[in-house]
Amino acid sequence: MIDRMSCGLMPAKPHTVLRDAEGNLLYEEMLTRGGFGGAFTYLYHRYPTTAAVEVTESKRGHAIAVADEAGRTPLKRRLYDTRKVAPGGTAFECRVPLLFNGDLTVYFACPTQSDDVYFANGDGDELWFVEEGSARLETQCGWLPVVAGAFVWIPRSMIHRWHITSGSAPLRMMCFEGHGGVMVPADFRNPVGQLKMDAPYTHRDFVRPEGPIATPTQVPDGPRELVVRKGGRFTRLLLERPPMDVVGWDGFVYPWAFAIEKYQPKTGQVHLPPTVHSTFAGPGFLVCSFVPRMTDTHPQAIPCPYPHSSVDCDEVILYLRGNFTSRRGVGPGALSLHPAGVAHGPHPGAYEASIGSTRTDEMAVMVDTYLPLAPTAQARQLEDAGYHDSWRTAAPSAAEQGRG
Ligand SMILES: [Fe+2]
């Protein structure tokens, strides 16, 4: 939720009669959050929203995250190569769960086909980060253009479809599924909900959906099949009519996009903690953006992050481009997991080498979680088994080599 928007047709007062030019009654739907006490949006439909011809268990869906108990122990730093995620399929179905806890599931997806059904995720808001490629998102609030480098927010239970842009680079996307929601951190707002002047972005930085898709006389054709996920189960509803019949809407709940390049970084006299890169948050996790910036201004500053034992947080970073100051041997598409309980910090040599540098061109997306993240069996297929040992500063002993 960014701010209130309204577009298309609607009555002057909610819950009152709205008719088209021919006198046909239009139908209001309230999309509410937090029961009836949270943010909401009024949607005005050409047709009643509740008509479904068939309701069955869906044979289609995506994999639900399950812990890979065999590969989970011991506790150690891990690195996954998302370039090994096989391209193919639709965004709705091809997402691969990699890490999860009770608050968050992290997926990676490389869809090559547009969705041929509509999807509504009742298990959480979806915050996508598009690493490569472009697409258009068809939603009940309108079309949303999606480009590489953008965060894309799809609210819980919003009916939508991904459309692949022909001729664009193949899509590579990471998804943060926030089970309790994903939102702008509360301390970025003033008491009336406006983004504060010291927030790292402004209202104008957000790309909004391009109005309702339908008019009272023109409801676009499309699939009548809607797949709804709730509690990890998939239900197929065959609707009487295609669901993109919204002619107007008004509220705070609508999808949006935000380009990471618009994130305004902060620089201090000495190294500032990762929380200064806060971008979006949900219960139990914080998403941060590392973007090119000037580094610390103190003449004796060590710009590289100090080694740390952040004893309450698991840390996940997707590396996008540039030379990440603290790590070596990681390139675009690498995804690291540094679990709480194991101290972490710069690779040997990086700390010393950063002294005297004045800027960094690194770009990365990070999520910190309070609950431990469990890797999935799918993640193990992408893992670099030697990553934890890449911090060694001494050669393995003869005894260690003998252990193979
Ligand atoms: Fe860290």
mmCIF file of C-alpha atoms and ligand atoms in Angstrom:
data_model
loop_
_atom_site.group_PDB
_atom_site.id
_atom_site.type_symbol
_atom_site.label_atom_id
_atom_site.label_comp_id
_atom_site.label_asym_id
_atom_site.label_seq_id
_atom_site.Cartn_x
_atom_site.Cartn_y
_atom_site.Cartn_z
ATOM 1 C CA MET A 1 0.000 0.000 0.000
ATOM 2 C CA ILE A 2 1.462 3.321 -1.054
ATOM 3 C CA ASP A 3 -1.411 5.790 -1.106
ATOM 4 C CA ARG A 4 -5.012 6.020 -2.245
ATOM 5 C CA MET A 5 -5.854 5.756 -5.926
ATOM 6 C CA SER A 6 -9.136 5.824 -7.777
ATOM 7 C CA CYS A 7 -9.879 5.437 -11.457
ATOM 8 C CA GLY A 8 -12.728 4.498 -13.766
ATOM 9 C CA LEU A 9 -16.395 4.454 -12.871
ATOM 10 C CA MET A 10 -17.755 4.546 -9.341
ATOM 11 C CA PRO A 11 -20.720 6.039 -7.515
ATOM 12 C CA ALA A 12 -20.318 9.230 -5.499
ATOM 13 C CA LYS A 13 -20.894 7.264 -2.303
ATOM 14 C CA PRO A 14 -19.806 3.672 -1.612
ATOM 15 C CA HIS A 15 -22.458 0.972 -1.414
ATOM 16 C CA THR A 16 -24.935 2.907 -3.563
ATOM 17 C CA VAL A 17 -26.386 2.237 -6.995
ATOM 18 C CA LEU A 18 -24.068 2.457 -10.012
ATOM 19 C CA ARG A 19 -25.507 1.899 -13.500
ATOM 20 C CA ASP A 20 -23.994 2.054 -16.963
ATOM 21 C CA ALA A 21 -25.428 4.192 -19.802
ATOM 22 C CA GLU A 22 -27.947 1.468 -20.656
ATOM 23 C CA GLY A 23 -29.197 1.275 -17.094
ATOM 24 C CA ASN A 24 -27.458 -1.995 -16.206
ATOM 25 C CA LEU A 25 -26.545 -2.299 -12.546
ATOM 26 C CA LEU A 26 -22.805 -2.650 -11.818
ATOM 27 C CA TYR A 27 -21.554 -4.701 -8.888
ATOM 28 C CA GLU A 28 -19.348 -3.572 -6.005
ATOM 29 C CA GLU A 29 -16.773 -5.852 -4.382
ATOM 30 C CA MET A 30 -14.747 -4.945 -1.290
ATOM 31 C CA LEU A 31 -11.203 -6.355 -1.208
ATOM 32 C CA THR A 32 -10.336 -6.045 2.470
ATOM 33 C CA ARG A 33 -7.296 -6.827 4.609
ATOM 34 C CA GLY A 34 -7.026 -7.436 8.319
ATOM 35 C CA GLY A 35 -10.640 -8.502 8.436
ATOM 36 C CA PHE A 36 -12.569 -5.282 7.919
ATOM 37 C CA GLY A 37 -10.156 -3.127 9.886
ATOM 38 C CA GLY A 38 -7.227 -2.823 7.486
ATOM 39 C CA ALA A 39 -6.556 -1.331 4.058
ATOM 40 C CA PHE A 40 -9.161 -2.009 1.386
ATOM 41 C CA THR A 41 -10.182 -1.309 -2.174
ATOM 42 C CA TYR A 42 -13.621 -0.986 -3.719
ATOM 43 C CA LEU A 43 -13.834 -2.778 -7.093
ATOM 44 C CA TYR A 44 -16.761 -2.109 -9.426
ATOM 45 C CA HIS A 45 -17.557 -5.048 -11.713
ATOM 46 C CA ARG A 46 -19.636 -5.385 -14.843
ATOM 47 C CA TYR A 47 -20.893 -8.739 -13.574
ATOM 48 C CA PRO A 48 -21.465 -10.347 -10.169
ATOM 49 C CA THR A 49 -18.163 -11.702 -8.805
ATOM 50 C CA THR A 50 -19.496 -14.748 -7.092
ATOM 51 C CA ALA A 51 -20.572 -16.882 -10.061
ATOM 52 C CA ALA A 52 -18.502 -20.026 -10.683
ATOM 53 C CA VAL A 53 -19.702 -22.945 -12.790
ATOM 54 C CA GLU A 54 -17.381 -25.531 -11.286
ATOM 55 C CA VAL A 55 -15.209 -25.681 -8.186
ATOM 56 C CA THR A 56 -12.670 -28.501 -7.967
ATOM 57 C CA GLU A 57 -9.266 -29.206 -6.526
ATOM 58 C CA SER A 58 -6.747 -27.838 -9.021
ATOM 59 C CA LYS A 59 -4.413 -30.244 -10.762
ATOM 60 C CA ARG A 60 -2.171 -27.277 -11.471
ATOM 61 C CA GLY A 61 -0.086 -25.271 -9.018
ATOM 62 C CA HIS A 62 3.496 -24.703 -7.981
ATOM 63 C CA ALA A 63 5.689 -26.588 -5.539
ATOM 64 C CA ILE A 64 5.094 -25.749 -1.878
ATOM 65 C CA ALA A 65 8.207 -25.331 0.253
ATOM 66 C CA VAL A 66 9.207 -28.398 2.259
ATOM 67 C CA ALA A 67 12.363 -28.554 4.393
ATOM 68 C CA ASP A 68 15.231 -30.599 3.062
ATOM 69 C CA GLU A 69 16.089 -32.244 6.363
ATOM 70 C CA ALA A 70 18.847 -34.321 4.754
ATOM 71 C CA GLY A 71 20.656 -31.247 3.477
ATOM 72 C CA ARG A 72 19.921 -28.830 6.286
ATOM 73 C CA THR A 73 22.551 -29.750 8.818
ATOM 74 C CA PRO A 74 25.108 -28.670 9.799
ATOM 75 C CA LEU A 75 24.498 -24.958 10.271
ATOM 76 C CA LYS A 76 26.760 -23.190 7.787
ATOM 77 C CA ARG A 77 27.008 -20.405 5.240
ATOM 78 C CA ARG A 78 25.461 -21.498 1.957
ATOM 79 C CA LEU A 79 25.517 -20.282 -1.636
ATOM 80 C CA TYR A 80 23.028 -21.157 -4.355
ATOM 81 C CA ASP A 81 23.395 -20.552 -8.082
ATOM 82 C CA THR A 82 20.016 -19.381 -9.356
ATOM 83 C CA ARG A 83 21.425 -19.558 -12.926
ATOM 84 C CA LYS A 84 20.852 -23.288 -12.584
ATOM 85 C CA VAL A 85 17.082 -22.789 -12.220
ATOM 86 C CA ALA A 86 15.722 -24.255 -15.443
ATOM 87 C CA PRO A 87 13.739 -21.788 -17.586
ATOM 88 C CA GLY A 88 10.294 -22.887 -18.678
ATOM 89 C CA GLY A 89 6.621 -22.775 -17.833
ATOM 90 C CA THR A 90 4.423 -19.993 -16.519
ATOM 91 C CA ALA A 91 5.080 -17.665 -13.582
ATOM 92 C CA PHE A 92 2.143 -19.193 -11.752
ATOM 93 C CA GLU A 93 3.548 -22.725 -11.984
ATOM 94 C CA CYS A 94 7.311 -22.594 -12.476
ATOM 95 C CA ARG A 95 8.382 -20.830 -9.267
ATOM 96 C CA VAL A 96 10.880 -22.920 -7.307
ATOM 97 C CA PRO A 97 10.790 -22.656 -3.502
ATOM 98 C CA LEU A 98 14.317 -22.287 -2.104
ATOM 99 C CA LEU A 99 14.092 -21.033 1.503
ATOM 100 C CA PHE A 100 11.219 -20.607 3.934
ATOM 101 C CA ASN A 101 10.012 -20.100 7.457
ATOM 102 C CA GLY A 102 6.639 -19.311 9.014
ATOM 103 C CA ASP A 103 6.781 -15.688 7.855
ATOM 104 C CA LEU A 104 8.313 -15.901 4.404
ATOM 105 C CA THR A 105 8.939 -18.146 1.415
ATOM 106 C CA VAL A 106 11.647 -17.235 -1.112
ATOM 107 C CA TYR A 107 11.097 -18.541 -4.650
ATOM 108 C CA PHE A 108 13.001 -18.163 -7.882
ATOM 109 C CA ALA A 109 11.262 -18.344 -11.269
ATOM 110 C CA CYS A 110 12.324 -18.236 -14.913
ATOM 111 C CA PRO A 111 9.004 -18.337 -16.782
ATOM 112 C CA THR A 112 9.002 -18.525 -20.580
ATOM 113 C CA GLN A 113 5.248 -18.604 -21.157
ATOM 114 C CA SER A 114 2.421 -16.251 -20.269
ATOM 115 C CA ASP A 115 -0.031 -17.535 -17.670
ATOM 116 C CA ASP A 116 -2.954 -19.297 -19.324
ATOM 117 C CA VAL A 117 -5.065 -19.181 -16.160
ATOM 118 C CA TYR A 118 -5.699 -16.451 -13.614
ATOM 119 C CA PHE A 119 -4.087 -16.867 -10.199
ATOM 120 C CA ALA A 120 -4.879 -15.470 -6.753
ATOM 121 C CA ASN A 121 -2.502 -16.206 -3.875
ATOM 122 C CA GLY A 122 -4.434 -16.263 -0.628
ATOM 123 C CA ASP A 123 -1.330 -17.280 1.332
ATOM 124 C CA GLY A 124 0.405 -13.915 1.229
ATOM 125 C CA ASP A 125 1.460 -10.813 -0.598
ATOM 126 C CA GLU A 126 3.992 -11.478 -3.359
ATOM 127 C CA LEU A 127 6.943 -9.105 -3.682
ATOM 128 C CA TRP A 128 8.836 -10.019 -6.853
ATOM 129 C CA PHE A 129 12.230 -8.739 -7.831
ATOM 130 C CA VAL A 130 12.793 -8.926 -11.584
ATOM 131 C CA GLU A 131 16.477 -9.563 -12.182
ATOM 132 C CA GLU A 132 16.230 -9.832 -15.982
ATOM 133 C CA GLY A 133 13.545 -9.587 -18.664
ATOM 134 C CA SER A 134 10.301 -7.688 -18.918
ATOM 135 C CA ALA A 135 6.616 -8.507 -18.722
ATOM 136 C CA ARG A 136 3.146 -7.075 -18.273
ATOM 137 C CA LEU A 137 1.021 -7.917 -15.311
ATOM 138 C CA GLU A 138 -2.712 -8.143 -15.966
ATOM 139 C CA THR A 139 -4.655 -7.389 -12.778
ATOM 140 C CA GLN A 140 -8.131 -6.362 -11.769
ATOM 141 C CA CYS A 141 -6.759 -2.858 -11.159
ATOM 142 C CA GLY A 142 -5.297 -2.629 -14.671
ATOM 143 C CA TRP A 143 -2.135 -3.419 -16.590
ATOM 144 C CA LEU A 144 1.169 -2.971 -14.775
ATOM 145 C CA PRO A 145 4.357 -2.698 -16.862
ATOM 146 C CA VAL A 146 7.257 -4.706 -15.432
ATOM 147 C CA VAL A 147 10.911 -4.144 -16.320
ATOM 148 C CA ALA A 148 14.243 -5.546 -15.186
ATOM 149 C CA GLY A 149 15.374 -4.125 -11.867
ATOM 150 C CA ALA A 150 11.856 -3.618 -10.546
ATOM 151 C CA PHE A 151 10.197 -4.788 -7.385
ATOM 152 C CA VAL A 152 6.609 -5.786 -8.171
ATOM 153 C CA TRP A 153 4.031 -6.044 -5.421
ATOM 154 C CA ILE A 154 0.939 -8.217 -5.880
ATOM 155 C CA PRO A 155 -1.472 -8.014 -2.966
ATOM 156 C CA ARG A 156 -2.816 -11.141 -1.348
ATOM 157 C CA SER A 157 -5.714 -12.642 -3.324
ATOM 158 C CA MET A 158 -5.486 -10.124 -6.190
ATOM 159 C CA ILE A 159 -6.535 -11.948 -9.392
ATOM 160 C CA HIS A 160 -3.786 -11.591 -11.993
ATOM 161 C CA ARG A 161 -1.850 -13.078 -14.904
ATOM 162 C CA TRP A 162 1.768 -12.584 -16.025
ATOM 163 C CA HIS A 163 2.266 -11.877 -19.734
ATOM 164 C CA ILE A 164 5.720 -12.465 -21.179
ATOM 165 C CA THR A 165 6.946 -9.598 -23.363
ATOM 166 C CA SER A 166 7.918 -10.989 -26.749
ATOM 167 C CA GLY A 167 11.491 -10.225 -27.742
ATOM 168 C CA SER A 168 12.633 -9.326 -24.236
ATOM 169 C CA ALA A 169 15.424 -11.071 -22.372
ATOM 170 C CA PRO A 170 14.216 -14.204 -20.587
ATOM 171 C CA LEU A 171 12.601 -13.457 -17.252
ATOM 172 C CA ARG A 172 14.528 -14.218 -14.088
ATOM 173 C CA MET A 173 12.627 -13.287 -10.943
ATOM 174 C CA MET A 174 12.844 -13.803 -7.210
ATOM 175 C CA CYS A 175 9.653 -13.844 -5.155
ATOM 176 C CA PHE A 176 9.280 -12.987 -1.483
ATOM 177 C CA GLU A 177 5.961 -14.412 -0.376
ATOM 178 C CA GLY A 178 5.163 -12.619 2.876
ATOM 179 C CA HIS A 179 2.644 -14.688 4.767
ATOM 180 C CA GLY A 180 1.652 -11.768 7.014
ATOM 181 C CA GLY A 181 1.994 -9.232 4.211
ATOM 182 C CA VAL A 182 4.731 -7.113 2.661
ATOM 183 C CA MET A 183 4.601 -3.350 3.103
ATOM 184 C CA VAL A 184 6.447 -0.059 3.301
ATOM 185 C CA PRO A 185 8.176 0.080 6.718
ATOM 186 C CA ALA A 186 5.956 1.990 9.133
ATOM 187 C CA ASP A 187 8.723 4.446 10.077
ATOM 188 C CA PHE A 188 8.932 5.680 6.469
ATOM 189 C CA ARG A 189 5.529 7.350 6.914
ATOM 190 C CA ASN A 190 4.345 10.425 8.801
ATOM 191 C CA PRO A 191 1.158 10.327 10.909
ATOM 192 C CA VAL A 192 -1.099 10.924 7.887
ATOM 193 C CA GLY A 193 0.499 8.112 5.883
ATOM 194 C CA GLN A 194 2.585 10.260 3.563
ATOM 195 C CA LEU A 195 6.077 8.986 2.795
ATOM 196 C CA LYS A 196 8.433 11.102 4.889
ATOM 197 C CA MET A 197 11.109 13.287 3.342
ATOM 198 C CA ASP A 198 13.871 11.076 4.742
ATOM 199 C CA ALA A 199 12.320 7.888 3.342
ATOM 200 C CA PRO A 200 14.485 6.342 0.589
ATOM 201 C CA TYR A 201 11.746 6.831 -2.022
ATOM 202 C CA THR A 202 8.809 9.118 -2.783
ATOM 203 C CA HIS A 203 5.234 8.544 -3.890
ATOM 204 C CA ARG A 204 6.290 9.465 -7.426
ATOM 205 C CA ASP A 205 8.786 6.619 -7.609
ATOM 206 C CA PHE A 206 6.046 3.993 -7.693
ATOM 207 C CA VAL A 207 4.570 2.776 -10.986
ATOM 208 C CA ARG A 208 0.798 2.301 -10.710
ATOM 209 C CA PRO A 209 -1.549 0.078 -12.731
ATOM 210 C CA GLU A 210 -2.841 1.697 -15.885
ATOM 211 C CA GLY A 211 -6.497 2.012 -14.896
ATOM 212 C CA PRO A 212 -9.252 -0.551 -15.190
ATOM 213 C CA ILE A 213 -9.076 -2.855 -18.196
ATOM 214 C CA ALA A 214 -12.829 -3.097 -18.829
ATOM 215 C CA THR A 215 -15.536 -0.591 -19.685
ATOM 216 C CA PRO A 216 -19.262 -1.156 -19.207
ATOM 217 C CA THR A 217 -19.516 -2.012 -22.908
ATOM 218 C CA GLN A 218 -16.211 -3.844 -23.354
ATOM 219 C CA VAL A 219 -15.104 -6.625 -21.061
ATOM 220 C CA PRO A 220 -11.963 -8.265 -22.466
ATOM 221 C CA ASP A 221 -12.074 -11.925 -23.267
ATOM 222 C CA GLY A 222 -9.690 -14.169 -21.357
ATOM 223 C CA PRO A 223 -9.438 -17.431 -19.492
ATOM 224 C CA ARG A 224 -12.378 -18.333 -17.285
ATOM 225 C CA GLU A 225 -10.181 -20.575 -15.173
ATOM 226 C CA LEU A 226 -9.040 -19.127 -11.841
ATOM 227 C CA VAL A 227 -6.657 -20.967 -9.512
ATOM 228 C CA VAL A 228 -6.761 -19.867 -5.882
ATOM 229 C CA ARG A 229 -4.079 -20.881 -3.411
ATOM 230 C CA LYS A 230 -4.923 -20.990 0.288
ATOM 231 C CA GLY A 231 -3.231 -23.003 3.017
ATOM 232 C CA GLY A 232 -0.857 -24.432 0.418
ATOM 233 C CA ARG A 233 -3.758 -26.012 -1.476
ATOM 234 C CA PHE A 234 -4.870 -25.066 -4.961
ATOM 235 C CA THR A 235 -8.540 -24.729 -5.929
ATOM 236 C CA ARG A 236 -9.739 -24.384 -9.510
ATOM 237 C CA LEU A 237 -12.782 -22.239 -10.170
ATOM 238 C CA LEU A 238 -14.326 -22.218 -13.618
ATOM 239 C CA LEU A 239 -16.003 -18.802 -13.744
ATOM 240 C CA GLU A 240 -19.117 -17.934 -15.703
ATOM 241 C CA ARG A 241 -17.262 -15.043 -17.313
ATOM 242 C CA PRO A 242 -13.627 -13.841 -17.531
ATOM 243 C CA PRO A 243 -12.782 -11.970 -14.298
ATOM 244 C CA MET A 244 -11.254 -8.807 -15.809
ATOM 245 C CA ASP A 245 -14.587 -6.976 -15.774
ATOM 246 C CA VAL A 246 -13.612 -4.195 -13.325
ATOM 247 C CA VAL A 247 -14.723 -0.796 -14.677
ATOM 248 C CA GLY A 248 -13.525 1.292 -11.719
ATOM 249 C CA TRP A 249 -11.772 0.999 -8.384
ATOM 250 C CA ASP A 250 -10.879 3.104 -5.381
ATOM 251 C CA GLY A 251 -8.576 2.274 -2.494
ATOM 252 C CA PHE A 252 -5.154 1.540 -1.102
ATOM 253 C CA VAL A 253 -4.838 -2.092 -2.226
ATOM 254 C CA TYR A 254 -3.489 -2.340 -5.768
ATOM 255 C CA PRO A 255 -0.354 -3.748 -7.385
ATOM 256 C CA TRP A 256 2.626 -1.488 -8.022
ATOM 257 C CA ALA A 257 6.214 -1.570 -9.245
ATOM 258 C CA PHE A 258 9.308 0.162 -7.903
ATOM 259 C CA ALA A 259 12.649 0.302 -9.750
ATOM 260 C CA ILE A 260 15.617 -0.431 -7.496
ATOM 261 C CA GLU A 261 17.582 2.330 -9.278
ATOM 262 C CA LYS A 262 15.224 4.848 -7.696
ATOM 263 C CA TYR A 263 16.216 3.788 -4.201
ATOM 264 C CA GLN A 264 18.042 6.656 -2.507
ATOM 265 C CA PRO A 265 20.979 5.282 -0.498
ATOM 266 C CA LYS A 266 22.473 6.844 2.611
ATOM 267 C CA THR A 267 26.160 7.324 3.331
ATOM 268 C CA GLY A 268 27.685 8.044 6.730
ATOM 269 C CA GLN A 269 30.974 9.130 8.210
ATOM 270 C CA VAL A 270 31.659 5.469 8.946
ATOM 271 C CA HIS A 271 29.993 2.233 7.854
ATOM 272 C CA LEU A 272 26.257 2.230 8.515
ATOM 273 C CA PRO A 273 24.390 -0.973 9.427
ATOM 274 C CA PRO A 274 22.308 -2.833 6.828
ATOM 275 C CA THR A 275 19.089 -1.343 8.204
ATOM 276 C CA VAL A 276 19.880 1.921 6.357
ATOM 277 C CA HIS A 277 19.173 -0.052 3.171
ATOM 278 C CA SER A 278 15.642 -0.994 4.347
ATOM 279 C CA THR A 279 13.190 -1.046 1.464
ATOM 280 C CA PHE A 280 10.137 -3.159 2.290
ATOM 281 C CA ALA A 281 9.146 -5.211 5.308
ATOM 282 C CA GLY A 282 6.721 -7.802 6.574
ATOM 283 C CA PRO A 283 6.125 -9.480 9.918
ATOM 284 C CA GLY A 284 9.382 -11.285 10.657
ATOM 285 C CA PHE A 285 11.508 -10.001 7.768
ATOM 286 C CA LEU A 286 13.101 -6.933 6.194
ATOM 287 C CA VAL A 287 13.964 -6.508 2.496
ATOM 288 C CA CYS A 288 16.952 -4.233 1.743
ATOM 289 C CA SER A 289 18.402 -2.763 -1.462
ATOM 290 C CA PHE A 290 22.128 -2.285 -2.004
ATOM 291 C CA VAL A 291 22.624 0.217 -4.819
ATOM 292 C CA PRO A 292 25.638 2.155 -6.153
ATOM 293 C CA ARG A 293 26.644 4.902 -3.704
ATOM 294 C CA MET A 294 29.425 6.936 -2.184
ATOM 295 C CA THR A 295 31.045 5.147 0.717
ATOM 296 C CA ASP A 296 32.026 6.465 4.145
ATOM 297 C CA THR A 297 33.601 9.894 4.463
ATOM 298 C CA HIS A 298 35.863 9.476 7.525
ATOM 299 C CA PRO A 299 39.523 9.438 6.408
ATOM 300 C CA GLN A 300 40.170 6.304 8.462
ATOM 301 C CA ALA A 301 36.887 4.583 7.593
ATOM 302 C CA ILE A 302 36.766 0.936 6.642
ATOM 303 C CA PRO A 303 33.927 0.929 4.093
ATOM 304 C CA CYS A 304 33.618 -2.853 3.964
ATOM 305 C CA PRO A 305 31.010 -4.284 6.367
ATOM 306 C CA TYR A 306 32.483 -5.303 9.686
ATOM 307 C CA PRO A 307 32.293 -8.986 10.567
ATOM 308 C CA HIS A 308 29.188 -9.558 12.617
ATOM 309 C CA SER A 309 27.251 -12.056 14.590
ATOM 310 C CA SER A 310 23.713 -10.886 14.082
ATOM 311 C CA VAL A 311 22.460 -13.484 16.474
ATOM 312 C CA ASP A 312 18.753 -13.094 15.732
ATOM 313 C CA CYS A 313 18.717 -12.941 11.925
ATOM 314 C CA ASP A 314 19.220 -15.198 8.947
ATOM 315 C CA GLU A 315 20.545 -13.177 6.013
ATOM 316 C CA VAL A 316 19.842 -13.883 2.325
ATOM 317 C CA ILE A 317 21.417 -11.864 -0.493
ATOM 318 C CA LEU A 318 20.787 -12.061 -4.239
ATOM 319 C CA TYR A 319 23.762 -10.504 -6.050
ATOM 320 C CA LEU A 320 22.794 -8.519 -9.131
ATOM 321 C CA ARG A 321 25.803 -6.678 -10.493
ATOM 322 C CA GLY A 322 28.970 -4.849 -9.572
ATOM 323 C CA ASN A 323 31.739 -5.975 -7.303
ATOM 324 C CA PHE A 324 30.174 -6.752 -3.959
ATOM 325 C CA THR A 325 32.570 -5.190 -1.470
ATOM 326 C CA SER A 326 32.628 -7.934 1.109
ATOM 327 C CA ARG A 327 32.472 -11.087 -1.026
ATOM 328 C CA ARG A 328 34.599 -12.685 -3.674
ATOM 329 C CA GLY A 329 33.643 -15.474 -6.012
ATOM 330 C CA VAL A 330 30.005 -14.428 -6.142
ATOM 331 C CA GLY A 331 28.514 -13.052 -9.335
ATOM 332 C CA PRO A 332 25.108 -12.105 -10.705
ATOM 333 C CA GLY A 333 22.482 -14.678 -9.833
ATOM 334 C CA ALA A 334 24.293 -15.989 -6.752
ATOM 335 C CA LEU A 335 22.067 -16.289 -3.674
ATOM 336 C CA SER A 336 23.739 -16.580 -0.275
ATOM 337 C CA LEU A 337 22.262 -17.730 3.029
ATOM 338 C CA HIS A 338 24.128 -16.790 6.170
ATOM 339 C CA PRO A 339 22.227 -18.269 9.105
ATOM 340 C CA ALA A 340 22.064 -16.861 12.603
ATOM 341 C CA GLY A 341 24.403 -18.701 14.916
ATOM 342 C CA VAL A 342 27.367 -18.504 12.537
ATOM 343 C CA ALA A 343 29.442 -15.318 12.487
ATOM 344 C CA HIS A 344 29.819 -13.829 9.072
ATOM 345 C CA GLY A 345 31.527 -10.974 7.361
ATOM 346 C CA PRO A 346 33.822 -10.090 4.501
ATOM 347 C CA HIS A 347 35.884 -12.665 2.703
ATOM 348 C CA PRO A 348 39.565 -12.717 3.695
ATOM 349 C CA GLY A 349 41.295 -9.679 2.224
ATOM 350 C CA ALA A 350 38.131 -7.704 1.427
ATOM 351 C CA TYR A 351 38.121 -5.814 4.731
ATOM 352 C CA GLU A 352 41.687 -4.566 4.232
ATOM 353 C CA ALA A 353 41.243 -3.889 0.503
ATOM 354 C CA SER A 354 38.267 -1.593 1.032
ATOM 355 C CA ILE A 355 40.278 1.031 2.970
ATOM 356 C CA GLY A 356 40.491 4.242 0.970
ATOM 357 C CA SER A 357 37.695 3.396 -1.479
ATOM 358 C CA THR A 358 35.194 6.192 -2.043
ATOM 359 C CA ARG A 359 32.305 4.491 -3.796
ATOM 360 C CA THR A 360 30.818 1.099 -4.557
ATOM 361 C CA ASP A 361 28.932 -0.019 -7.655
ATOM 362 C CA GLU A 362 27.431 -3.076 -5.970
ATOM 363 C CA MET A 363 23.797 -3.907 -6.517
ATOM 364 C CA ALA A 364 22.032 -6.594 -4.527
ATOM 365 C CA VAL A 365 18.761 -7.407 -2.799
ATOM 366 C CA MET A 366 18.834 -8.750 0.737
ATOM 367 C CA VAL A 367 16.275 -10.152 3.126
ATOM 368 C CA ASP A 368 16.882 -10.601 6.848
ATOM 369 C CA THR A 369 14.532 -12.874 8.779
ATOM 370 C CA TYR A 370 14.019 -13.418 12.490
ATOM 371 C CA LEU A 371 12.908 -17.039 12.216
ATOM 372 C CA PRO A 372 15.497 -19.453 10.812
ATOM 373 C CA LEU A 373 15.087 -20.212 7.127
ATOM 374 C CA ALA A 374 14.891 -23.832 6.008
ATOM 375 C CA PRO A 375 16.428 -24.682 2.641
ATOM 376 C CA THR A 376 14.370 -26.924 0.359
ATOM 377 C CA ALA A 377 15.486 -29.976 -1.595
ATOM 378 C CA GLN A 378 15.231 -27.776 -4.712
ATOM 379 C CA ALA A 379 17.758 -25.380 -3.148
ATOM 380 C CA ARG A 380 20.212 -28.202 -2.512
ATOM 381 C CA GLN A 381 20.305 -28.858 -6.268
ATOM 382 C CA LEU A 382 21.714 -25.331 -6.729
ATOM 383 C CA GLU A 383 24.201 -25.323 -3.842
ATOM 384 C CA ASP A 384 27.940 -24.646 -4.009
ATOM 385 C CA ALA A 385 29.240 -27.173 -1.481
ATOM 386 C CA GLY A 386 32.540 -25.338 -0.951
ATOM 387 C CA TYR A 387 31.138 -21.920 -0.062
ATOM 388 C CA HIS A 388 31.429 -22.128 3.720
ATOM 389 C CA ASP A 389 35.105 -23.043 3.484
ATOM 390 C CA SER A 390 35.873 -20.100 1.197
ATOM 391 C CA TRP A 391 36.473 -18.034 4.365
ATOM 392 C CA ARG A 392 39.429 -20.184 5.375
ATOM 393 C CA THR A 393 42.670 -18.318 5.816
ATOM 394 C CA ALA A 394 44.825 -21.401 6.366
ATOM 395 C CA ALA A 395 45.312 -24.368 4.049
ATOM 396 C CA PRO A 396 43.635 -27.631 5.103
ATOM 397 C CA SER A 397 45.828 -29.828 7.286
ATOM 398 C CA ALA A 398 46.990 -33.245 6.100
ATOM 399 C CA ALA A 399 44.457 -34.848 8.460
ATOM 400 C CA GLU A 400 41.624 -32.743 6.974
ATOM 401 C CA GLN A 401 42.705 -33.611 3.453
ATOM 402 C CA GLY A 402 42.723 -37.261 4.461
ATOM 403 C CA ARG A 403 39.096 -36.917 5.553
ATOM 404 C CA GLY A 404 38.325 -35.970 1.944
HETATM 405 FE FE FE B 1 25.314 -9.695 7.367
#
